[in-house]
Each structure stands twice: as structure tokens, then as C-alpha cells.
Amino acid sequence: MTEFKIGTVNKTTFHSELLKRDITFSIYLPEDYTPLFKYKVIFCFDGLDFFRYGRIHRTYEKLRKEDKIERAIIIGFHYETVDLRREEFSPNGSKAPLTVKAMAKEILPYIDQNFPTYKVANGRILLGDSLAGSIALMTALSYPRLFSQVGMFSPMFNEVVDVLADRCQFIDHLNIWQAVGKEEIDFALPTTGERADFLTPNRELNQVLNQKEVTHYYEEFDGTHRWKSWKTLMEPLLIYFLAE
């Protein structure tokens, strides 16, 4: 699309009828972008954070210059407020099912219509951190034949996600990358200051995925529930999904 500059993080808005609001997107077309090639799509929930703190586009360009990864475009879904993020991304959020449906019925068609993408499930990579990781997984569990690649930093796992995993008829189609910090067994949530344990539920999710024989990578890293820790994993995450 001509209005988006190459090698720059472009911001745009998209109106979702399902969520009844305008969604802000960050769209990154790589430095070697040309419409003559097809591209995989990296879709990041908490998109602004992936660009601002995770520097995902810089890591992508470094790996491309080293010929370690395939071509991809990066799309970031911004959250508007902390409260709305909880409603739209949390497994218990009142609007989480609408976010999942909007991804399949509104946002994916928009992306595929406007960019030269691979229109197959394994050409779409959903990424997220914390609650954003949860909604990424929930989207893939709900539409595994549309989205089959999921990367998660320290996602929230509870009975809602467990039920979705149990009901997913094509869960064996999924390829999941999951990492959680060893210090996340007792830490203060950055949004509320409440104490939380993400390590134990992530271990439970790992067991669930292993039992279902999902293609799955799991790692416990030295760190906590912060982008300072997650950023160090961006390179192996991208290589996992995009290695040529």
C-alpha cells in the first residue's frame, strides 16, 4: 500500500464493527519490501510495546541482513487503555471473544486484501506478552485453520484457556513457542501492583500442550514479567518461526 513507508513503523486506524471502536495499528514493511514477493505476517497484540520496548522490527532487520529468516511484515494491535486491554485481551475479559472474532472476520481479511501475504495458517504468526499472549493463543485455539503459529511471553493461563484447548478440534495443527521467567512465581503486576504467580500456570499450560502432542517449544528464562527480560528472547523467537 502506497501510504505506508518502507522501513518505518507506520500508524493507522481500522474500524471494528465487532469491537465498536477504532483500533490503532502499527504496520511495519521491511527495508527490502516489494509487492513482487509474498510475506508471512507477524501479528503482535500489545503491538506498540513490541515495537517500542521489544524492538521487534530492529531484530527482524538484523536477522534478515544475516540471511537467517524469511520475509515478513509486522502488524501491531495497540491497546487504548489498561482497562480496555483487560476487557479485550484477558481470558476473563468481557470483550475477549469479540477480539478473537474480529481477528478472524475483520482484521485478517483487511491484512490479506491490502498486502501480498501467504494466505495460509502457517504463514500467520500471532505474538503476545502476558494477557496479549493469552489472546494470541485463544485466537489460534478458536481458529486453528486460520492461525497456526503462536509465540507467547508469560501468558495468563486459566480454566477459560484450558476449555478452549480441550475443545479445539485441530489443536494438532498448532505450533506454539512459550517462555516464562523463573522469577515470575511471585512478583508485582506492573498495572495494579498486586502480587501474582505466572510461572506455575505456565508450567500447567506446558503440560496441557504436551499431553495434546502440540508442536511446542517451552523455556523458563532467568528474568521476570518485564520487557527487559522478554526483549532478550526476540531473536530466538523470530528465528523459531521464520528460519529459512
Coordinates of N, CA, C and O in Angstrom, one line a residue, residues 14 18 38 41 80 112 114 124 130 143 161 163 185 191 206 208 214 223:
F14 N -8.2 1.3 12.1 CA -9.1 0.4 11.4 C -10.4 0.3 12.3 O -10.3 0.1 13.5
L18 N -17.3 -5.2 15.2 CA -17.5 -6.1 16.3 C -17.1 -5.5 17.7 O -17.8 -5.6 18.7
K38 N 5.7 -12.5 -1.8 CA 4.7 -12.8 -0.7 C 5.4 -12.8 0.6 O 6.6 -13.1 0.7
V41 N 3.0 -13.0 7.9 CA 2.5 -11.9 8.7 C 2.8 -12.2 10.2 O 2.4 -13.2 10.7
E80 N -5.8 0.6 23.9 CA -6.1 2.0 24.2 C -5.8 2.4 25.6 O -5.3 3.5 25.9
D112 N -5.0 -9.3 4.5 CA -4.8 -10.1 3.3 C -5.2 -9.4 2.0 O -4.6 -9.7 0.9
N114 N -4.8 -6.2 1.5 CA -4.0 -5.0 1.3 C -2.5 -5.3 1.2 O -1.8 -4.4 0.8
R124 N 0.9 -17.2 9.2 CA 0.4 -16.1 10.2 C 0.9 -16.4 11.6 O 0.6 -17.5 12.1
S130 N 2.0 -11.6 28.2 CA 1.1 -11.5 29.4 C -0.3 -11.7 28.8 O -0.6 -12.7 28.1
Y143 N -9.5 -20.5 16.0 CA -9.4 -20.5 14.5 C -8.1 -21.2 14.1 O -7.3 -20.5 13.4
V161 N -8.9 -20.7 29.0 CA -8.0 -21.2 28.0 C -7.9 -22.7 28.0 O -7.9 -23.3 26.9
V163 N -10.3 -24.8 28.7 CA -11.5 -25.3 28.0 C -11.4 -25.1 26.5 O -11.7 -26.0 25.7
I185 N 7.2 -16.4 39.8 CA 6.5 -17.1 40.7 C 5.8 -16.2 41.8 O 4.8 -16.6 42.4
T191 N 0.7 -3.3 36.2 CA -0.5 -2.5 36.1 C -1.2 -2.1 37.4 O -1.7 -1.0 37.6
N206 N 2.1 -25.7 29.8 CA 3.1 -26.6 29.1 C 2.7 -28.0 29.2 O 2.8 -28.8 28.2
V208 N -0.3 -29.2 29.5 CA -1.5 -29.4 28.7 C -1.1 -29.6 27.2 O -1.6 -30.5 26.6
V214 N 1.0 -31.2 20.9 CA 1.1 -30.0 20.1 C 2.6 -29.7 19.8 O 3.4 -29.9 20.7
G223 N 14.6 -14.3 34.6 CA 14.1 -13.0 34.5 C 12.7 -12.9 35.0 O 12.2 -13.9 35.6

